[in-house]
Short mmCIF file of C-alpha atoms and ligand atoms in Angstrom, two decimals:
data_model
loop_
_atom_site.label_atom_id
_atom_site.label_comp_id
_atom_site.label_asym_id
_atom_site.label_seq_id
_atom_site.Cartn_x
_atom_site.Cartn_y
_atom_site.Cartn_z
CA MET P 20 -97.02 -6.64 -27.28
CA GLN P 21 -99.80 -6.06 -24.74
CA ASN P 22 -101.04 -2.43 -24.65
CA PRO P 23 -100.15 -1.31 -21.08
CA TYR P 24 -103.18 1.04 -20.97
CA ALA P 25 -105.72 -1.69 -21.97
CA PRO P 26 -107.52 -3.22 -18.94
CA TYR P 27 -108.40 -6.94 -18.79
CA PRO P 28 -112.21 -7.43 -18.80
CA VAL P 29 -113.32 -8.95 -15.45
CA THR P 30 -116.58 -9.96 -13.74
CA ILE P 31 -117.34 -9.49 -10.09
CA ASP P 32 -117.63 -13.01 -8.69
CA GLU P 33 -118.11 -12.30 -5.00
CA ILE P 34 -118.40 -9.26 -2.73
CA ILE P 35 -117.57 -9.56 0.98
CA VAL P 36 -118.56 -6.76 3.37
CA GLU P 37 -115.54 -6.70 5.72
CA THR P 38 -116.39 -4.08 8.31
CA GLU P 39 -119.46 -3.33 10.48
CA ASP P 40 -119.81 0.18 9.00
CA LYS P 41 -119.75 -1.37 5.46
CA SER P 42 -117.05 1.14 4.38
CA LEU P 43 -114.71 -1.70 3.35
CA LYS P 44 -115.61 -4.43 0.86
CA THR P 45 -113.53 -7.13 -0.72
CA PHE P 46 -114.20 -7.71 -4.40
CA LYS P 47 -113.29 -11.04 -5.99
CA PHE P 48 -112.92 -10.78 -9.74
CA VAL P 49 -112.68 -13.50 -12.36
CA PHE P 50 -111.10 -12.82 -15.75
CA ARG P 51 -113.58 -13.12 -18.60
CA ASP P 52 -110.80 -14.69 -20.69
CA PRO P 53 -108.99 -17.29 -18.53
CA LEU P 54 -105.79 -16.58 -20.53
CA ASP P 55 -105.83 -13.02 -19.09
CA GLY P 56 -105.84 -14.63 -15.60
CA GLU P 57 -102.60 -16.41 -16.50
CA ARG P 58 -101.09 -13.20 -17.92
CA PHE P 59 -101.98 -11.35 -14.69
CA SER P 60 -99.15 -12.93 -12.68
CA HIS P 61 -98.30 -10.80 -9.64
CA ILE P 62 -96.06 -10.80 -6.55
CA ALA P 63 -97.35 -9.72 -3.13
CA GLY P 64 -97.06 -5.95 -2.65
CA GLN P 65 -98.03 -4.99 -6.20
CA PHE P 66 -101.15 -3.04 -7.13
CA ALA P 67 -103.49 -2.72 -10.12
CA GLU P 68 -105.64 -0.02 -11.66
CA LEU P 69 -109.34 -0.79 -11.27
CA SER P 70 -111.12 0.64 -14.24
CA ILE P 71 -114.83 1.43 -14.37
CA PRO P 72 -116.03 2.76 -17.78
CA GLY P 73 -117.39 6.27 -17.51
CA GLN P 74 -116.12 6.64 -13.91
CA GLY P 75 -112.35 6.41 -13.96
CA GLU P 76 -109.40 4.33 -12.81
CA ILE P 77 -108.06 3.91 -9.26
CA PRO P 78 -104.85 2.23 -7.93
CA ILE P 79 -105.61 -0.53 -5.42
CA GLY P 80 -103.25 -2.92 -3.70
CA ILE P 81 -103.73 -6.59 -4.70
CA ALA P 82 -105.18 -8.41 -1.67
CA SER P 83 -105.09 -11.94 -3.04
CA SER P 84 -101.95 -14.01 -2.77
CA PRO P 85 -100.03 -15.07 -5.94
CA THR P 86 -100.76 -18.60 -4.77
CA GLU P 87 -104.54 -18.06 -5.14
CA LYS P 88 -105.23 -18.91 -8.77
CA GLY P 89 -108.16 -18.15 -11.09
CA PHE P 90 -109.21 -14.90 -9.49
CA VAL P 91 -107.87 -11.68 -8.00
CA LYS P 92 -109.11 -9.80 -4.90
CA PHE P 93 -109.04 -6.19 -3.78
CA THR P 94 -110.31 -4.64 -0.59
CA VAL P 95 -111.65 -1.13 -1.20
CA PHE P 96 -112.51 1.71 1.19
CA LYS P 97 -115.46 3.76 -0.01
CA SER P 98 -113.93 7.25 -0.14
CA GLY P 99 -115.03 9.14 -3.27
CA LYS P 100 -116.30 8.97 -6.82
CA VAL P 101 -114.91 5.73 -8.21
CA THR P 102 -114.83 3.78 -4.96
CA SER P 103 -118.48 4.72 -4.25
CA HIS P 104 -119.47 3.50 -7.71
CA LEU P 105 -117.64 0.27 -7.14
CA HIS P 106 -119.32 -0.22 -3.79
CA ALA P 107 -122.69 0.09 -5.52
CA MET P 108 -121.85 -2.62 -8.10
CA GLU P 109 -123.09 -6.18 -7.80
CA LYS P 110 -122.02 -9.73 -8.36
CA GLY P 111 -121.99 -10.39 -12.14
CA ASP P 112 -121.20 -6.78 -13.09
CA THR P 113 -118.20 -6.30 -15.43
CA MET P 114 -115.36 -3.81 -15.44
CA GLY P 115 -111.60 -3.75 -16.10
CA ILE P 116 -108.31 -4.40 -14.31
CA ARG P 117 -104.96 -3.09 -15.54
CA GLY P 118 -101.80 -4.56 -14.11
CA PRO P 119 -100.10 -5.91 -12.11
CA LEU P 120 -98.20 -2.71 -11.48
CA GLY P 121 -95.31 -1.54 -9.29
CA ASN P 122 -92.42 -3.41 -7.74
CA GLY P 123 -94.00 -5.37 -4.84
CA PHE P 124 -92.17 -6.45 -1.75
CA PRO P 125 -88.50 -7.55 -2.25
CA TRP P 126 -89.11 -11.30 -1.79
CA GLU P 127 -85.64 -12.36 -2.94
CA ARG P 128 -84.04 -10.22 -0.22
CA LEU P 129 -86.53 -11.55 2.35
CA HIS P 130 -85.72 -15.20 1.64
CA GLY P 131 -84.51 -16.87 4.84
CA LYS P 132 -85.18 -13.75 6.98
CA ASN P 133 -87.38 -13.07 10.01
CA LEU P 134 -90.27 -10.75 9.33
CA LEU P 135 -92.07 -8.24 11.45
CA ILE P 136 -95.21 -7.21 9.62
CA VAL P 137 -96.85 -4.06 10.95
CA GLY P 138 -100.23 -3.00 9.49
CA GLY P 139 -103.01 -0.63 10.30
CA GLY P 140 -106.48 -0.04 8.87
CA PHE P 141 -107.08 -0.95 5.25
CA ALA P 142 -103.39 -0.81 4.31
CA PHE P 143 -103.38 -4.40 5.57
CA THR P 144 -104.54 -5.64 2.14
CA THR P 145 -101.16 -6.34 0.49
CA LEU P 146 -99.92 -7.64 3.89
CA ARG P 147 -102.78 -10.16 3.81
CA ALA P 148 -101.57 -11.25 0.37
CA SER P 149 -98.04 -11.56 1.75
CA ILE P 150 -99.00 -13.59 4.85
CA LYS P 151 -101.25 -15.89 2.87
CA MET P 152 -98.39 -16.49 0.41
CA MET P 153 -95.74 -17.10 3.09
CA LEU P 154 -97.95 -19.56 5.03
CA GLU P 155 -98.52 -21.92 2.11
CA PRO P 156 -96.76 -25.18 2.96
CA GLU P 157 -94.47 -24.88 -0.06
CA ASN P 158 -93.34 -21.37 1.05
CA ARG P 159 -93.28 -21.37 4.87
CA GLY P 160 -89.76 -22.88 5.00
CA ASN P 161 -88.42 -19.92 3.00
CA TYR P 162 -88.87 -17.55 5.98
CA GLY P 163 -87.78 -17.53 9.64
CA ARG P 164 -89.91 -16.18 12.44
CA ILE P 165 -92.99 -14.28 11.36
CA ASP P 166 -94.62 -11.69 13.70
CA VAL P 167 -97.65 -9.68 12.69
CA VAL P 168 -98.97 -6.58 14.48
CA TYR P 169 -102.28 -5.54 12.97
CA GLY P 170 -104.53 -2.90 14.37
CA ALA P 171 -107.90 -1.32 13.60
CA ARG P 172 -110.08 1.26 15.37
CA SER P 173 -112.46 -1.36 16.84
CA PRO P 174 -113.08 -5.13 16.54
CA GLY P 175 -115.81 -4.45 13.90
CA MET P 176 -113.26 -2.58 11.71
CA LEU P 177 -110.76 -5.50 11.41
CA LEU P 178 -110.46 -7.01 7.94
CA TYR P 179 -110.35 -10.73 7.12
CA LYS P 180 -111.67 -11.79 10.54
CA GLU P 181 -111.90 -15.48 9.73
CA GLU P 182 -108.33 -15.64 8.48
CA LEU P 183 -107.06 -13.67 11.49
CA ALA P 184 -108.67 -16.30 13.78
CA GLU P 185 -107.12 -19.08 11.69
CA TRP P 186 -103.66 -17.51 11.81
CA GLU P 187 -104.05 -16.98 15.58
CA ARG P 188 -104.46 -20.78 16.02
CA ARG P 189 -101.24 -21.57 14.11
CA ASP P 190 -97.93 -21.95 15.90
CA ASP P 191 -95.74 -20.87 12.93
CA ILE P 192 -96.83 -17.22 13.01
CA ASN P 193 -97.12 -14.86 15.99
CA MET P 194 -100.22 -12.71 15.66
CA HIS P 195 -100.58 -9.53 17.76
CA ILE P 196 -104.01 -8.12 16.90
CA THR P 197 -105.04 -4.86 18.49
CA VAL P 198 -107.83 -2.30 18.52
CA ASP P 199 -107.68 1.32 19.60
CA GLY P 200 -110.46 0.62 22.08
CA THR P 201 -113.49 -1.60 22.71
CA ASP P 202 -116.16 -2.18 25.30
CA ASP P 203 -116.66 -5.79 24.08
CA PRO P 204 -116.18 -7.99 27.20
CA ASP P 205 -115.25 -10.94 24.94
CA TRP P 206 -112.32 -9.13 23.26
CA LYS P 207 -109.31 -11.35 23.88
CA TYR P 208 -106.51 -9.62 22.01
CA HIS P 209 -104.57 -6.37 22.57
CA THR P 210 -105.99 -2.96 23.21
CA GLY P 211 -103.82 0.01 22.25
CA PHE P 212 -102.26 1.69 19.24
CA VAL P 213 -100.13 -0.21 16.77
CA PRO P 214 -96.83 1.50 17.65
CA THR P 215 -97.28 0.62 21.38
CA VAL P 216 -98.10 -3.02 20.64
CA THR P 217 -95.11 -3.16 18.25
CA GLU P 218 -92.81 -1.96 21.00
CA GLU P 219 -94.20 -4.57 23.41
CA THR P 220 -94.13 -7.54 21.03
CA ALA P 221 -91.57 -6.99 18.24
CA PRO P 222 -88.73 -9.52 17.93
CA PRO P 223 -85.20 -8.21 18.58
CA ALA P 224 -83.66 -6.36 15.68
CA ASP P 225 -80.72 -7.95 13.90
CA ASP P 226 -79.39 -8.09 10.35
CA ASP P 227 -81.65 -11.02 9.54
CA THR P 228 -84.88 -9.35 10.63
CA PHE P 229 -86.90 -7.10 8.32
CA ALA P 230 -89.96 -5.01 9.12
CA ILE P 231 -92.69 -4.32 6.55
CA VAL P 232 -94.84 -1.40 7.62
CA CYS P 233 -98.08 -0.38 5.89
CA GLY P 234 -100.66 1.89 7.42
CA PRO P 235 -102.07 5.38 7.62
CA PRO P 236 -99.53 8.23 7.85
CA VAL P 237 -100.12 8.72 11.58
CA MET P 238 -99.33 5.05 12.28
CA ILE P 239 -96.19 5.18 10.23
CA LYS P 240 -95.11 8.45 11.93
CA PHE P 241 -95.23 6.85 15.40
CA THR P 242 -94.06 3.38 14.41
CA GLN P 243 -90.80 4.56 12.86
CA PRO P 244 -89.31 5.88 16.17
CA VAL P 245 -90.31 2.61 17.84
CA LEU P 246 -88.40 0.58 15.22
CA ASP P 247 -85.45 2.99 15.62
CA LYS P 248 -85.52 2.43 19.38
CA LEU P 249 -85.67 -1.32 18.87
CA GLY P 250 -82.59 -1.04 16.62
CA TYR P 251 -84.09 -1.87 13.19
CA ARG P 252 -81.75 -0.66 10.44
CA HIS P 253 -83.45 1.65 7.84
CA GLU P 254 -82.25 -0.69 5.07
CA ASN P 255 -84.37 -3.40 6.77
CA ILE P 256 -87.55 -1.34 7.12
CA ILE P 257 -89.82 -1.69 4.10
CA MET P 258 -92.81 0.57 3.42
CA SER P 259 -95.43 0.94 0.70
CA LEU P 260 -96.55 4.42 -0.39
CA GLU P 261 -100.01 5.44 -1.53
CA ASN P 262 -99.30 8.67 -3.48
CA ARG P 263 -101.89 9.91 -5.94
CA MET P 264 -101.09 8.38 -9.32
CA LYS P 265 -102.58 8.14 -12.79
CA CYS P 266 -100.86 6.00 -15.45
CA GLY P 267 -99.33 3.37 -13.11
CA ILE P 268 -96.51 2.68 -15.58
CA GLY P 269 -94.06 5.53 -14.96
CA MET P 270 -95.11 7.63 -18.00
CA CYS P 271 -97.17 10.60 -16.76
CA GLY P 272 -95.07 11.80 -13.80
CA HIS P 273 -98.17 12.34 -11.62
CA CYS P 274 -96.77 10.44 -8.64
CA ASN P 275 -93.26 11.90 -8.81
CA THR P 276 -91.66 12.41 -5.37
CA GLY P 277 -88.09 13.64 -5.45
CA SER P 278 -86.22 11.51 -7.95
CA LYS P 279 -88.72 8.63 -7.71
CA LEU P 280 -91.93 7.74 -9.52
CA VAL P 281 -93.94 5.98 -6.88
CA CYS P 282 -95.91 3.84 -9.38
CA TRP P 283 -92.83 2.65 -11.24
CA ASP P 284 -89.89 2.70 -8.75
CA GLY P 285 -92.30 1.74 -5.93
CA PRO P 286 -94.75 1.74 -4.35
CA VAL P 287 -92.45 -0.30 -2.07
CA PHE P 288 -89.29 1.40 -0.77
CA THR P 289 -86.94 0.84 2.15
CA LEU P 290 -86.88 3.58 4.73
CA ALA P 291 -83.23 4.12 3.78
CA GLU P 292 -84.35 4.96 0.23
CA LEU P 293 -87.15 7.21 1.49
CA ASN P 294 -84.75 9.15 3.73
CA GLY P 295 -83.19 10.50 0.53
CA ILE P 296 -86.39 11.96 -0.98
CA PRO P 297 -88.96 14.58 0.18
CA ARG P 298 -91.50 13.22 2.66
CA GLU P 299 -94.61 13.92 0.54
CA TYR P 300 -96.39 10.78 1.71
C1 LIG D 417 -100.38 1.99 -4.68
C2 LIG D 417 -101.72 2.29 -4.00
C3 LIG D 417 -102.43 1.28 -3.38
C4 LIG D 417 -103.69 1.55 -2.82
N1 LIG D 417 -104.37 0.52 -2.24
C5 LIG D 417 -105.62 0.75 -1.78
C6 LIG D 417 -106.33 -0.35 -1.23
O1 LIG D 417 -105.89 -1.52 -1.17
N2 LIG D 417 -107.58 -0.11 -0.82
C7 LIG D 417 -108.15 1.17 -0.87
O2 LIG D 417 -109.32 1.33 -0.45
N3 LIG D 417 -107.46 2.22 -1.33
C8 LIG D 417 -106.18 2.05 -1.80
N4 LIG D 417 -105.52 3.11 -2.33
C9 LIG D 417 -106.13 4.46 -2.32
C10 LIG D 417 -107.12 4.53 -3.48
O3 LIG D 417 -106.40 4.59 -4.71
C11 LIG D 417 -107.98 5.84 -3.35
O4 LIG D 417 -108.73 5.75 -2.18
C12 LIG D 417 -108.89 5.99 -4.59
O5 LIG D 417 -108.12 6.34 -5.69
C13 LIG D 417 -109.94 7.04 -4.30
O6 LIG D 417 -110.71 7.10 -5.51
P1 LIG D 417 -112.16 7.81 -5.53
O7 LIG D 417 -112.48 8.18 -6.93
O8 LIG D 417 -113.20 6.98 -4.84
O9 LIG D 417 -111.91 9.05 -4.60
P2 LIG D 417 -111.81 10.59 -5.08
O10 LIG D 417 -113.17 11.07 -5.39
O11 LIG D 417 -110.72 10.79 -6.11
O12 LIG D 417 -111.26 11.18 -3.71
C14 LIG D 417 -111.99 10.90 -2.47
C15 LIG D 417 -111.08 11.16 -1.28
O13 LIG D 417 -109.98 10.25 -1.27
C16 LIG D 417 -108.76 10.99 -1.26
N5 LIG D 417 -107.80 10.24 -2.09
C17 LIG D 417 -107.90 9.95 -3.46
N6 LIG D 417 -106.85 9.21 -3.86
C18 LIG D 417 -106.02 9.06 -2.79
C19 LIG D 417 -104.78 8.38 -2.55
N7 LIG D 417 -104.11 7.76 -3.55
N8 LIG D 417 -104.27 8.42 -1.31
C20 LIG D 417 -104.92 9.04 -0.30
N9 LIG D 417 -106.11 9.70 -0.46
C21 LIG D 417 -106.66 9.71 -1.68
C22 LIG D 417 -109.12 12.36 -1.83
O14 LIG D 417 -108.22 13.37 -1.39
C23 LIG D 417 -110.54 12.57 -1.32
O15 LIG D 417 -110.52 13.07 -0.01
C24 LIG D 417 -104.23 2.86 -2.90
C25 LIG D 417 -103.53 3.89 -3.50
C26 LIG D 417 -102.27 3.58 -4.09
C27 LIG D 417 -101.51 4.69 -4.77
#
């Protein structure tokens, strides 16, 4: 049996600076043993522990789609000790990845449903994995209408700019990209906060329409009443939590909230489930 605490050795294959302030970078890792790459089989919405010897381990959502084979990607905000160290690393450097961990989005329940995806800031990473997966020709027929509301502070802070432009051009996904504000005269998308744009563009709520919401607490706080107003049932609103966690496998209790262990029972929950536990997120 594989030791759940043992990371897979990986090499940094590519580093993409995503934002103009360089605070967000996407790291593409390849597994040093290709067999580990096959063992690391994830579903969109899961996370992994990135492990840097001598520095520590941090939970990060998996930004690559399960349909992208041979590598795994993470988009990391430079916030403290471990993330700063990672940002200073270079192509060819080695480290470890432990996972995949957590439950991921409930794809069986979402089969055949319409999806409203609402994302803000760097919480868009697992949503990118989800969109990429759903838009693959072999998967697109498994879902109904797809609407995406994605916002960042300014155009330069948007992630995955080339893919956003590509998805904009498609007619099987409705993209509603927004920024809090900009003085760029060429900006051709929305201006305004994510909850406002959600209210303006969201498809009507019915039993076959689910919302997946990932973003900073303030975005979630103001998006929830909008979804309530639009009539989305709390069973059909899906969220991913980012509580502090350590082991990632439900053993240490570090991420306990109410009766749930966020790393093991989550990080993905419906709003109906979250209503029953303390709002510590
Ligand atoms: C399931 C999950 C998925 C995540 N996905 C991503 C992702 O895709 N990209 C990404 O950049 N980050 C993500 N995070 C947050 C990431 O784990 C933290 O930013 C990271 O652990 C900080 O490590 P550090 O050593 O650099 O910072 P530290 O030196 O430990 O702390 C620096 C600052 O970050 C704050 N911080 C630390 N951990 C967290 C946390 N879990 N939530 C909120 N604030 C925190 C601290 O309070 C402090 O202000 C995720 C967290 C979880 C639990």
